[in-house]
mmCIF file with all atom_site columns, C-alpha atoms in Angstrom:
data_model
loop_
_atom_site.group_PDB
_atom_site.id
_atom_site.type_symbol
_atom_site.label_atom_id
_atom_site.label_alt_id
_atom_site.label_comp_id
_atom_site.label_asym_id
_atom_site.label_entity_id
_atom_site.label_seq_id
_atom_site.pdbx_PDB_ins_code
_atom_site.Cartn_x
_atom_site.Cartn_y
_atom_site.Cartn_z
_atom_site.occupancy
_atom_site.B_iso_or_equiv
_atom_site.pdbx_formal_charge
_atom_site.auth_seq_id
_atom_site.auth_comp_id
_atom_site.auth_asym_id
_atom_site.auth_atom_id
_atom_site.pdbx_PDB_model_num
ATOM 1  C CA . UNK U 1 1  ? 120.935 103.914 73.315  1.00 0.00 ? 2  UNK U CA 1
ATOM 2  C CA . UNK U 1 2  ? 121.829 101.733 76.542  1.00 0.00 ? 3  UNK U CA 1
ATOM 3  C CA . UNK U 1 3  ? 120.329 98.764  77.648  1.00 0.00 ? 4  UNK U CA 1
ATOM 4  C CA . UNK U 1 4  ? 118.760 97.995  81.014  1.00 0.00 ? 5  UNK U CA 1
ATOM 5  C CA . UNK U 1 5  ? 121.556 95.263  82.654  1.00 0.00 ? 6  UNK U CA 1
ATOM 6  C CA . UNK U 1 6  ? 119.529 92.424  83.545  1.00 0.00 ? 7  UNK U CA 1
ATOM 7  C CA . UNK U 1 7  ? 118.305 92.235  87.014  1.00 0.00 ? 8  UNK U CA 1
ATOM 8  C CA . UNK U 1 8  ? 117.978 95.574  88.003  1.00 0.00 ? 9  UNK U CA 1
ATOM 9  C CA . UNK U 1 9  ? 115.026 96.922  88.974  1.00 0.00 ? 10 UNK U CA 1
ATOM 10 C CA . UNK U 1 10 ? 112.605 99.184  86.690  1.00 0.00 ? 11 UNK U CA 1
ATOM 11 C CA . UNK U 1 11 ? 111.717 102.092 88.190  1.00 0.00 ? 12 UNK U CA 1
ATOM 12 C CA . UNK U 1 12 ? 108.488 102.273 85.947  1.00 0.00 ? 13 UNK U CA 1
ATOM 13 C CA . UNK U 1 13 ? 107.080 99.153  87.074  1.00 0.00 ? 14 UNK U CA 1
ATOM 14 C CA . UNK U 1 14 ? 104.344 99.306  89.508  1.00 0.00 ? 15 UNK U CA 1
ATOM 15 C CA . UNK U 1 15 ? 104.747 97.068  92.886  1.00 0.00 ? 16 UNK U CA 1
ATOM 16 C CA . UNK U 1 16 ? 102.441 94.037  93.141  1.00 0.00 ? 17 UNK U CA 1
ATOM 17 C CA . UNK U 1 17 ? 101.169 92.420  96.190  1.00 0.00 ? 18 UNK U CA 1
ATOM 18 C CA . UNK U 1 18 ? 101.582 88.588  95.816  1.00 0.00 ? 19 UNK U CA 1
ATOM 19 C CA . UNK U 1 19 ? 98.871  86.641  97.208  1.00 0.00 ? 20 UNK U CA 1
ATOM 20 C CA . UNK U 1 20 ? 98.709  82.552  97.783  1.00 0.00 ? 21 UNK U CA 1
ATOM 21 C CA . UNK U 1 21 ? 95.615  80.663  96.892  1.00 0.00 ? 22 UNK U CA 1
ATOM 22 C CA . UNK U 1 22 ? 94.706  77.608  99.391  1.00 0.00 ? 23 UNK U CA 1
ATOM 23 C CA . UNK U 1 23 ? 92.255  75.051  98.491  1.00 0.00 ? 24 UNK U CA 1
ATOM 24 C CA . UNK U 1 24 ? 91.199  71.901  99.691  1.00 0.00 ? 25 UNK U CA 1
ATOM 25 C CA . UNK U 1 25 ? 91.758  69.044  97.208  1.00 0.00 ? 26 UNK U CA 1
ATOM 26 C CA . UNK U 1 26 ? 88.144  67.634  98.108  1.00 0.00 ? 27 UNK U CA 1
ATOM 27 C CA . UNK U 1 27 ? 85.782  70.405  99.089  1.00 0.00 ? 28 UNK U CA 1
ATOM 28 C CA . UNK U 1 28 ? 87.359  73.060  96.965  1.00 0.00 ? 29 UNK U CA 1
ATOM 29 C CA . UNK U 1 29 ? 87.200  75.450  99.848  1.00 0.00 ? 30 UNK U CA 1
ATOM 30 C CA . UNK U 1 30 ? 89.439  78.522  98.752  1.00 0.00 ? 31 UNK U CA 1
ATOM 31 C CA . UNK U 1 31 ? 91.513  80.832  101.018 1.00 0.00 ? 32 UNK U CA 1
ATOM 32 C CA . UNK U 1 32 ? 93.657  83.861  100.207 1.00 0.00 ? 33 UNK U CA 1
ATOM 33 C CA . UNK U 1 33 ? 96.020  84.992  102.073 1.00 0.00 ? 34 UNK U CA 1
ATOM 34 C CA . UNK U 1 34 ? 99.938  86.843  101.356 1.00 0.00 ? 35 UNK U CA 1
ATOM 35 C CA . UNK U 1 35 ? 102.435 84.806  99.725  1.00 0.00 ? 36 UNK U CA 1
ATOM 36 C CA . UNK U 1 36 ? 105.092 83.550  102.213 1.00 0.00 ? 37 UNK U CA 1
ATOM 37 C CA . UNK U 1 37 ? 108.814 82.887  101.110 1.00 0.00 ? 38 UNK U CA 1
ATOM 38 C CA . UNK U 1 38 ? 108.465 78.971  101.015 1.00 0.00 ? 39 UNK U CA 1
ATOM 39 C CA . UNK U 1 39 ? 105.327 78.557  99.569  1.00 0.00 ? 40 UNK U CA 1
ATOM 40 C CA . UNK U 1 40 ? 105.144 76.420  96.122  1.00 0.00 ? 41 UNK U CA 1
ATOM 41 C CA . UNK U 1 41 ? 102.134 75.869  93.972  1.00 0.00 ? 42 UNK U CA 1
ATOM 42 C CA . UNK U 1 42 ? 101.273 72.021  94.860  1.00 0.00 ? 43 UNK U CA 1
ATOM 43 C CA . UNK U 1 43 ? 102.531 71.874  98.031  1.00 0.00 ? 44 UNK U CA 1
ATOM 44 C CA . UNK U 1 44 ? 100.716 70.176  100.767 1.00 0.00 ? 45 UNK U CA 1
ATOM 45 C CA . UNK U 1 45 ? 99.518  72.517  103.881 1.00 0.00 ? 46 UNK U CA 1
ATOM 46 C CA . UNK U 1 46 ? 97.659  70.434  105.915 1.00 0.00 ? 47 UNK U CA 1
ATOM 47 C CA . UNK U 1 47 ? 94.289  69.326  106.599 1.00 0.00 ? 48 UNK U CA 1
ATOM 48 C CA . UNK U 1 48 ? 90.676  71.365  105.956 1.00 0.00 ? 49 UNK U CA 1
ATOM 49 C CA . UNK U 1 49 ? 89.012  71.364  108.847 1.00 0.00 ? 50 UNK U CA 1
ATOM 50 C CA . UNK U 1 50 ? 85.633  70.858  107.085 1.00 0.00 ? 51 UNK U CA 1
ATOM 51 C CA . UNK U 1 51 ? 85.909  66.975  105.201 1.00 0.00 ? 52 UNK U CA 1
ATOM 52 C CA . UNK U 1 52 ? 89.864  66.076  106.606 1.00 0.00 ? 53 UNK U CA 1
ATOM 53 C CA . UNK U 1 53 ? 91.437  66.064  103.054 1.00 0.00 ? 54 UNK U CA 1
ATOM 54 C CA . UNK U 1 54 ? 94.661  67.657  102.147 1.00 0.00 ? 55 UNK U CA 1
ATOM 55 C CA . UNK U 1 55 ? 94.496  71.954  101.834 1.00 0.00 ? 56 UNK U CA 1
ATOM 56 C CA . UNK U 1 56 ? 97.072  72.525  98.634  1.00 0.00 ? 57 UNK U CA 1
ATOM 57 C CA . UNK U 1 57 ? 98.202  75.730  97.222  1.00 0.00 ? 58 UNK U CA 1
ATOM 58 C CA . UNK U 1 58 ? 96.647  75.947  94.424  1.00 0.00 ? 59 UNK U CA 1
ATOM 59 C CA . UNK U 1 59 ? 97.509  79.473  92.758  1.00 0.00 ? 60 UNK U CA 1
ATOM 60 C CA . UNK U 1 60 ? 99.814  82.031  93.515  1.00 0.00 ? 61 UNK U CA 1
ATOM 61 C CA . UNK U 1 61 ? 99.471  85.299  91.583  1.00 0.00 ? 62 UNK U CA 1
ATOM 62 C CA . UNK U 1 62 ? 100.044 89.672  92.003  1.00 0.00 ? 63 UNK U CA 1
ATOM 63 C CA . UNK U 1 63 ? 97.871  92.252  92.284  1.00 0.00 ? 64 UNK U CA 1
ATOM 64 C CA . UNK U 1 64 ? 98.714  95.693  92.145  1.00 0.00 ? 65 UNK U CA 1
ATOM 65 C CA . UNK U 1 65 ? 97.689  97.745  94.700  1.00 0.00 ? 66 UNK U CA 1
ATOM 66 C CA . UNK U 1 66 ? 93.903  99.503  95.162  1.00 0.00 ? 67 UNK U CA 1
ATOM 67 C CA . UNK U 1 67 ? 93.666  102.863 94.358  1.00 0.00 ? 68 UNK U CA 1
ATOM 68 C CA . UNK U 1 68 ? 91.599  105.157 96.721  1.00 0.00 ? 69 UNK U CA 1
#
Protein backbone atom coordinates (compact mmCIF):
# COMPACT_ATOMS: atom_id res chain seq x y z
CA UNK A 1 0.00 0.00 0.00
CA UNK A 2 1.47 3.56 -1.07
CA UNK A 3 0.65 6.72 0.19
CA UNK A 4 -0.56 9.79 -1.68
CA UNK A 5 2.80 12.36 -1.38
CA UNK A 6 1.42 15.38 0.00
CA UNK A 7 0.44 18.03 -2.36
CA UNK A 8 -0.49 16.31 -5.26
CA UNK A 9 -3.59 16.51 -6.60
CA UNK A 10 -6.53 13.79 -6.15
CA UNK A 11 -7.89 12.83 -9.10
CA UNK A 12 -11.21 11.80 -7.24
CA UNK A 13 -11.91 15.07 -5.91
CA UNK A 14 -14.49 17.07 -7.58
CA UNK A 15 -13.48 20.85 -8.68
CA UNK A 16 -15.13 23.65 -6.67
CA UNK A 17 -15.89 27.07 -7.77
CA UNK A 18 -14.75 29.54 -5.02
CA UNK A 19 -16.95 32.38 -4.53
CA UNK A 20 -16.27 35.76 -2.27
CA UNK A 21 -18.98 37.11 -0.08
CA UNK A 22 -19.13 41.16 0.14
CA UNK A 23 -21.08 42.87 2.72
CA UNK A 24 -21.43 46.15 3.98
CA UNK A 25 -20.44 46.49 7.66
CA UNK A 26 -23.66 48.77 8.25
CA UNK A 27 -26.46 47.83 5.91
CA UNK A 28 -25.55 44.20 5.62
CA UNK A 29 -26.03 44.40 1.91
CA UNK A 30 -24.50 41.03 0.51
CA UNK A 31 -22.81 40.46 -2.90
CA UNK A 32 -21.35 37.33 -4.48
CA UNK A 33 -19.16 37.31 -6.83
CA UNK A 34 -15.73 34.77 -7.87
CA UNK A 35 -12.97 34.73 -5.55
CA UNK A 36 -9.99 36.80 -6.83
CA UNK A 37 -6.27 35.88 -5.91
CA UNK A 38 -5.85 38.73 -3.24
CA UNK A 39 -8.91 38.65 -1.60
CA UNK A 40 -8.85 37.96 2.40
CA UNK A 41 -11.80 37.49 4.65
CA UNK A 42 -11.84 41.04 6.59
CA UNK A 43 -10.41 43.01 4.20
CA UNK A 44 -11.71 46.39 3.43
CA UNK A 45 -13.18 46.96 -0.33
CA UNK A 46 -14.49 50.15 -0.32
CA UNK A 47 -17.53 52.03 0.21
CA UNK A 48 -21.51 50.77 -0.31
CA UNK A 49 -22.98 52.98 -2.32
CA UNK A 50 -26.28 52.81 -0.36
CA UNK A 51 -25.35 54.34 3.57
CA UNK A 52 -21.22 55.20 2.74
CA UNK A 53 -19.87 52.58 5.27
CA UNK A 54 -17.07 50.23 4.61
CA UNK A 55 -18.10 46.93 2.04
CA UNK A 56 -15.85 43.93 3.82
CA UNK A 57 -15.45 40.46 2.67
CA UNK A 58 -17.16 38.73 4.77
CA UNK A 59 -17.10 34.91 3.63
CA UNK A 60 -15.31 33.12 1.17
CA UNK A 61 -16.39 29.53 0.51
CA UNK A 62 -16.67 26.52 -2.73
CA UNK A 63 -19.29 25.22 -4.43
CA UNK A 64 -19.15 22.46 -6.66
CA UNK A 65 -20.43 22.84 -9.83
CA UNK A 66 -24.46 22.56 -10.98
CA UNK A 67 -25.40 19.62 -12.56
CA UNK A 68 -27.75 19.88 -15.64
Amino acid sequence: MSLPIMGAPDKKAKKLTVYTIEECVKCKKPDKREFKDGDLVHKILGKCKDCNENIMISLIYGEEPKKN
